[in-house]
mmCIF file of C-alpha atoms in Angstrom:
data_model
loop_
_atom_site.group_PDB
_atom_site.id
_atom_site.type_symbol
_atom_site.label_atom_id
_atom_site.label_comp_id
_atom_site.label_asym_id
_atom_site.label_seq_id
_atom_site.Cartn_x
_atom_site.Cartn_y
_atom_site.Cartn_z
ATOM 1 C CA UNK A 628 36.452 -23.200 10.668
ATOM 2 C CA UNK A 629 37.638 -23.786 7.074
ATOM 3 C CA UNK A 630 40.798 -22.081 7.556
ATOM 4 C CA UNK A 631 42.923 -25.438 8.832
ATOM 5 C CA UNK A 632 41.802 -27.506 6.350
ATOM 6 C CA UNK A 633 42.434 -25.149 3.655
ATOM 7 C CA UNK A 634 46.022 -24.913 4.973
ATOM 8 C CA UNK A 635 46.123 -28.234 5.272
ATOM 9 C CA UNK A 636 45.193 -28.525 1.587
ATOM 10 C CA UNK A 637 47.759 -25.960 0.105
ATOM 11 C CA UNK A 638 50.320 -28.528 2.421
ATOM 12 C CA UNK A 639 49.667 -31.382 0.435
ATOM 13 C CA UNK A 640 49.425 -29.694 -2.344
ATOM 14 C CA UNK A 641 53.174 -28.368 -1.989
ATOM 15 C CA UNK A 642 54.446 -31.991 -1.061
ATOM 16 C CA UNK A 643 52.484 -33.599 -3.879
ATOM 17 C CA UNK A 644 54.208 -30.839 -6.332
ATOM 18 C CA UNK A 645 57.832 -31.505 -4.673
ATOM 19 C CA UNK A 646 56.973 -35.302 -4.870
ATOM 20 C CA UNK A 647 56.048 -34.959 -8.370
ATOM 21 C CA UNK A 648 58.972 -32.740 -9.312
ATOM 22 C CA UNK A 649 61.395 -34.835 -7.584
ATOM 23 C CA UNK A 650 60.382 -38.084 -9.260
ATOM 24 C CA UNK A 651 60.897 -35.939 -12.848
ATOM 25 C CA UNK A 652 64.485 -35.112 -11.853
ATOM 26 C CA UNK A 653 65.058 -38.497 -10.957
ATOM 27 C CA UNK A 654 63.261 -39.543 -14.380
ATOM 28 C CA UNK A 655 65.343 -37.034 -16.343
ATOM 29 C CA UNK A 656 69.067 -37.833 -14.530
ATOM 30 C CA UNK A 657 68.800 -42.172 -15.145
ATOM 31 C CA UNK A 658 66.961 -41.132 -18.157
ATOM 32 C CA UNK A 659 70.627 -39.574 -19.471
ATOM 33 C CA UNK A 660 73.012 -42.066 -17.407
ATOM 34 C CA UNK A 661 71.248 -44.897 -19.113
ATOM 35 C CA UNK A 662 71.412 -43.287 -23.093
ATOM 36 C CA UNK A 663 75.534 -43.694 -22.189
ATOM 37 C CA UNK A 664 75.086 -47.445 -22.647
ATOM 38 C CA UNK A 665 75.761 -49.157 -26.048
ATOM 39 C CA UNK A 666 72.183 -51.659 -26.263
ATOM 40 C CA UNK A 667 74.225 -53.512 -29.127
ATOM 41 C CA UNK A 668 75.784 -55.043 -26.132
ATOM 42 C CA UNK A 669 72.918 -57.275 -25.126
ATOM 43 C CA UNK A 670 73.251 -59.356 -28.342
ATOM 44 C CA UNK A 671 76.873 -59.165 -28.310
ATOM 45 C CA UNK A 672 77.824 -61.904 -26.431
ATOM 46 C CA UNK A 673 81.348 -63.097 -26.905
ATOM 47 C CA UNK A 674 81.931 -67.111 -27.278
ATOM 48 C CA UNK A 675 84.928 -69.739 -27.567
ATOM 49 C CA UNK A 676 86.360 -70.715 -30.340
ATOM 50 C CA UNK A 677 85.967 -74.489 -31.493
ATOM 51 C CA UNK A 678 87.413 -76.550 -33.832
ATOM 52 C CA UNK A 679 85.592 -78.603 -36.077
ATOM 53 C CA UNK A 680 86.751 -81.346 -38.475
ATOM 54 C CA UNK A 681 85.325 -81.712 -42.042
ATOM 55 C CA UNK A 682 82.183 -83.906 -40.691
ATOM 56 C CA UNK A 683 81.192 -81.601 -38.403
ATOM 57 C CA UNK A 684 82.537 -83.017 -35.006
ATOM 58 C CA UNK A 685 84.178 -80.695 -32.549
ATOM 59 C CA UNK A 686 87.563 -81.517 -32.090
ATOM 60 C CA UNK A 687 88.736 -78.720 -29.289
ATOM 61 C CA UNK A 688 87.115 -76.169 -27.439
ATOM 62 C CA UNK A 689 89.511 -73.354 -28.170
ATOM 63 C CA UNK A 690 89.839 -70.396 -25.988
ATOM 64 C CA UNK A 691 87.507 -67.777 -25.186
ATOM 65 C CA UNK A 692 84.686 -67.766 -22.767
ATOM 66 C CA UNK A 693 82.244 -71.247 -22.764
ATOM 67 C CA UNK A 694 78.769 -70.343 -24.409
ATOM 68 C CA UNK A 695 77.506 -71.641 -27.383
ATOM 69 C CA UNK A 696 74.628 -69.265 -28.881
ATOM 70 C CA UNK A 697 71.043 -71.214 -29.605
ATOM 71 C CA UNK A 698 67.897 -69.529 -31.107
ATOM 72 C CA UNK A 699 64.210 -69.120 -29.915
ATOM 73 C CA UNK A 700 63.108 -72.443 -31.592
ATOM 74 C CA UNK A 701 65.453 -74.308 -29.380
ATOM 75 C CA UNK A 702 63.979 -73.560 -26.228
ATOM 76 C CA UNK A 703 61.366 -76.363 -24.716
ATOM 77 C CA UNK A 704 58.563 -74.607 -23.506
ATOM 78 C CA UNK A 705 59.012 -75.672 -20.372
ATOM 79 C CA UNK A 706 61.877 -74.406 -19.618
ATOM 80 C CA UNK A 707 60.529 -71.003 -20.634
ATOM 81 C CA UNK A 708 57.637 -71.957 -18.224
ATOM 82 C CA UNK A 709 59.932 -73.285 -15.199
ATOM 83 C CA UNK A 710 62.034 -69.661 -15.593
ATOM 84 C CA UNK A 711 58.857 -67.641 -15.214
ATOM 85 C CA UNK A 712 57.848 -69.670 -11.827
ATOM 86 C CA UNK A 713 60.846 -69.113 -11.120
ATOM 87 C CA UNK A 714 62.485 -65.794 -12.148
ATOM 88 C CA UNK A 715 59.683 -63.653 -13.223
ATOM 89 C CA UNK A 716 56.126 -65.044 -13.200
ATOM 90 C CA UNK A 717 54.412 -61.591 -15.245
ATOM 91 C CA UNK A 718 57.676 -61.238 -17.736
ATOM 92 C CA UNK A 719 55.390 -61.419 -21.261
ATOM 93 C CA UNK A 720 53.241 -59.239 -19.876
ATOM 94 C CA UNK A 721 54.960 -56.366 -17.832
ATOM 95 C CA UNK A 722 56.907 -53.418 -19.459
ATOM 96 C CA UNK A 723 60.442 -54.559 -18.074
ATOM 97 C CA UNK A 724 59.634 -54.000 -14.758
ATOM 98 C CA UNK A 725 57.148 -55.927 -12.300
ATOM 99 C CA UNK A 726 55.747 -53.190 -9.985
ATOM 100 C CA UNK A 727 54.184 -55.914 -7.465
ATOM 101 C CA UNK A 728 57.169 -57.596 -7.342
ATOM 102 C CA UNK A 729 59.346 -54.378 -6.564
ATOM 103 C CA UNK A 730 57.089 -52.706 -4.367
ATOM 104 C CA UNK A 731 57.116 -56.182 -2.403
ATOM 105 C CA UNK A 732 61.270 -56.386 -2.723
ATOM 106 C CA UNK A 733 60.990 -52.510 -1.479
ATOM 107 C CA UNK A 734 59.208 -53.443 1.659
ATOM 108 C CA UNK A 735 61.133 -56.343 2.536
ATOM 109 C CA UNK A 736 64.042 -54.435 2.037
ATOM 110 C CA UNK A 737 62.883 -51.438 4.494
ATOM 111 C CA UNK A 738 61.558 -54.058 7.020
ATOM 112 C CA UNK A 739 65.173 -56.133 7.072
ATOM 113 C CA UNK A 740 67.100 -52.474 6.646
ATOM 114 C CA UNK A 741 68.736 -53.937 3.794
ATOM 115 C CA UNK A 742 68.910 -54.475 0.252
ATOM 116 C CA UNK A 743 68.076 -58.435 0.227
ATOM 117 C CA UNK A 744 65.312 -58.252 -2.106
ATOM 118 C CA UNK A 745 65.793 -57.178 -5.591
ATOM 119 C CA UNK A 746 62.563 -57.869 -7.558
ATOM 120 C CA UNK A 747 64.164 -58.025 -10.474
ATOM 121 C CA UNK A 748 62.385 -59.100 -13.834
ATOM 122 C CA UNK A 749 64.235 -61.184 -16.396
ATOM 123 C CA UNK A 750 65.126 -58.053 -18.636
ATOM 124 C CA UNK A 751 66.726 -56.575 -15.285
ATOM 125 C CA UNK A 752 68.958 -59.148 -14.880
ATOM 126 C CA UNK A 753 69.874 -58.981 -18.360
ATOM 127 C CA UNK A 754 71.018 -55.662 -17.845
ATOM 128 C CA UNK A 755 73.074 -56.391 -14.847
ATOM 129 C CA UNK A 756 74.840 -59.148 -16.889
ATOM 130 C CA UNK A 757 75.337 -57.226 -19.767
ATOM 131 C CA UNK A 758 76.685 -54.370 -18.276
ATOM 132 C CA UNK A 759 78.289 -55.838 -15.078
ATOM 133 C CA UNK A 760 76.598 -54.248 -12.290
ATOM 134 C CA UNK A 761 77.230 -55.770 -9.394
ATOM 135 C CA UNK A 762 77.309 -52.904 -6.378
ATOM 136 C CA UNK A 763 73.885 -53.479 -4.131
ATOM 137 C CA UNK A 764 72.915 -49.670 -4.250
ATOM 138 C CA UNK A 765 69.732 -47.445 -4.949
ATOM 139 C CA UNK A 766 71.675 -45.888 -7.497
ATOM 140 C CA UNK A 767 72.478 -48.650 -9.137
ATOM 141 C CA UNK A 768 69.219 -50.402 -8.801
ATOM 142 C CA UNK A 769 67.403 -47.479 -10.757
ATOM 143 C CA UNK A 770 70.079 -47.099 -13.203
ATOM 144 C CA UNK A 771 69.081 -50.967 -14.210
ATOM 145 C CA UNK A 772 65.515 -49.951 -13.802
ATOM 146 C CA UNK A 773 65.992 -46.983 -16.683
ATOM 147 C CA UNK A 774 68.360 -49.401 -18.848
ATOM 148 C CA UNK A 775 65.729 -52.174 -18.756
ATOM 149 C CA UNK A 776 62.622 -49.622 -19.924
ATOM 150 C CA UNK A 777 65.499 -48.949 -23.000
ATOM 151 C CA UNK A 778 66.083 -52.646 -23.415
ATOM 152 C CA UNK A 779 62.157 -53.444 -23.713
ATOM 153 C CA UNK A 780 61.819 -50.465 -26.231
ATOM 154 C CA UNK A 781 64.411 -52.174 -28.497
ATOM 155 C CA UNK A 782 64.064 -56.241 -28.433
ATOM 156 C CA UNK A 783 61.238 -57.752 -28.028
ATOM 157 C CA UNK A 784 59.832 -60.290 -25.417
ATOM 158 C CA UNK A 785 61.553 -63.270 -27.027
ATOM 159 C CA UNK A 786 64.394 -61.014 -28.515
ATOM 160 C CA UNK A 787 65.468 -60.787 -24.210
ATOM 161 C CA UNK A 788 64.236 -64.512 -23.368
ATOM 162 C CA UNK A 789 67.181 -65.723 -25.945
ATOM 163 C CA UNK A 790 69.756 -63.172 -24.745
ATOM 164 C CA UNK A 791 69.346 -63.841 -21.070
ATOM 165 C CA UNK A 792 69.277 -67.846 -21.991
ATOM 166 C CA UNK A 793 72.346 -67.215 -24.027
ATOM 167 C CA UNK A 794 74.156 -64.783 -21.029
ATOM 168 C CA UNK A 795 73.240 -66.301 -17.691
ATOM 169 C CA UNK A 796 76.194 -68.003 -15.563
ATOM 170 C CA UNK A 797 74.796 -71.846 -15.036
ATOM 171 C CA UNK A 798 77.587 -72.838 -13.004
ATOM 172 C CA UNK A 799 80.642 -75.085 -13.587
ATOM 173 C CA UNK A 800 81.581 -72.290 -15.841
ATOM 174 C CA UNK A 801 79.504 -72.729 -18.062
ATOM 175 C CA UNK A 802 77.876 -69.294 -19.894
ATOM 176 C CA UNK A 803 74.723 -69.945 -21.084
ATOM 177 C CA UNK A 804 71.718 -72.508 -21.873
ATOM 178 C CA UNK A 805 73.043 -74.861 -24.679
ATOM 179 C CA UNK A 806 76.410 -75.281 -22.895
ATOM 180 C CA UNK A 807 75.298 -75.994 -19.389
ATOM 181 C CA UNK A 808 72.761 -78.220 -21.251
ATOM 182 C CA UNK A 809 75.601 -79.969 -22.843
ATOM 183 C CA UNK A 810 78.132 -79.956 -19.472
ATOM 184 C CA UNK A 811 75.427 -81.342 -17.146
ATOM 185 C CA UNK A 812 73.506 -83.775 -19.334
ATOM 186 C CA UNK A 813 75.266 -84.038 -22.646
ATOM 187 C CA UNK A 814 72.619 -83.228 -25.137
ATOM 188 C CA UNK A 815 71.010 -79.982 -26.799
ATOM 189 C CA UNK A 816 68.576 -77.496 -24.785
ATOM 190 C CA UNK A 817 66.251 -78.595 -27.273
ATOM 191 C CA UNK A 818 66.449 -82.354 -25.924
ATOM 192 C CA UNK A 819 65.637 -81.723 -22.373
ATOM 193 C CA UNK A 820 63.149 -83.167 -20.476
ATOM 194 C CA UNK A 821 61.069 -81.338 -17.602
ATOM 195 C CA UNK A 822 62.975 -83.131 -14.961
ATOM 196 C CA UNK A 823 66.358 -81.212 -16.581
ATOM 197 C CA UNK A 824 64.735 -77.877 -17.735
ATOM 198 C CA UNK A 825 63.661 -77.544 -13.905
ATOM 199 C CA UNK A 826 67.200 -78.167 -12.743
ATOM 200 C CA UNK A 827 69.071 -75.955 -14.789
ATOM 201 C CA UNK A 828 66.553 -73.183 -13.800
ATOM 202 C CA UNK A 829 67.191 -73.837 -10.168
ATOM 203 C CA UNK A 830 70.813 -73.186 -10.903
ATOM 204 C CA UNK A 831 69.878 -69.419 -12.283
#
């Protein structure tokens, strides 16, 4: 009588040690694609050039892509706050990626039969900005899943906050925080008020 369940037990065994071994290769092949990547990138951003007279005032915007670059200190706490409700609720406390939140984009996405549903954490969408990758694919998805555990092993927590501020496309082409902060409302990211932080956010 303890023959089936024995066989039943070698069974799992086998699929748990194909599972396992499977999940290594997969480990070991993004693990290589995502070394290929230069990380120098994510702090790289390129800006305009501007034109400045001897006071100080901007006098034209130059050429080149519309971001001006701010620092950590510049950023209201709310708006930090209003981009985790928002974008990525866990994002000082998970490793680069939110496991809830991609198990529950995982499901959706089997349940609709497409991929919808992204689950991606602030230092994933970095990623995808930095590096441009735009194709809705499973390859692609776990390529930016192995480049974000890299990311999170080089900058820290407010290292990413900054470069996704500075990075992200706020519309009106505008490249960043501090200009879509001066386009829509004139002033500084460091000026706004709640009512503004939570509009800009809802343009990301």
């Amino acid at each position: 009588s303890g023959r089936p369940h024995s066989g039943l037990g070698w069974v799992l065994l086998l699929a748990a040690l194909v599972a396992v071994s499977l999940a290594l290769v997969v480990v070991l092949v993004y693990g290589g694609l995502a070394l290929r990547f230069d990380l120098d990138q994510i702090a790289a951003m390129p800006v305009r050039t501007a034109i400045f007279d001897r006071t100080g005032v901007e006098l034209d915007a130059g050429y080149g892509v519309k971001r001006r670059i701010i620092t950590r200190d510049q950023i209201p706490p709310f708006l930090v706050d209003a981009l985790q409700a928002r974008e990525d609720l866990r994002f000082f406390s998970h490793a680069g990626v939110d496991a809830r939140g991609l198990a529950r984009a995982s499901l959706r996405n089997l349940r609709d039969r497409s991929l919808t549903q992204g689950g991606s954490t602030l230092t994933m969408q970095l990623a995808r900005n930095t590096f441009d990758m735009r194709a809705k694919s499973f390859h692609r998805k776990l390529l930016e899943i192995a480049l974000t555990l890299r990311i999170e092993r080089r900058y820290t927590k407010d290292e990413i906050l900054v470069h996704y501020l500075n990075r992200i496309y706020f519309g009106a082409g505008c490249y960043g925080i501090e200009e879509a902060a001066q386009t829509y409302f004139g002033k500084a990211t460091a000026d706004l008020h709640p009512g503004e932080c939570a509009l800009l956010v809802g343009i990301v």
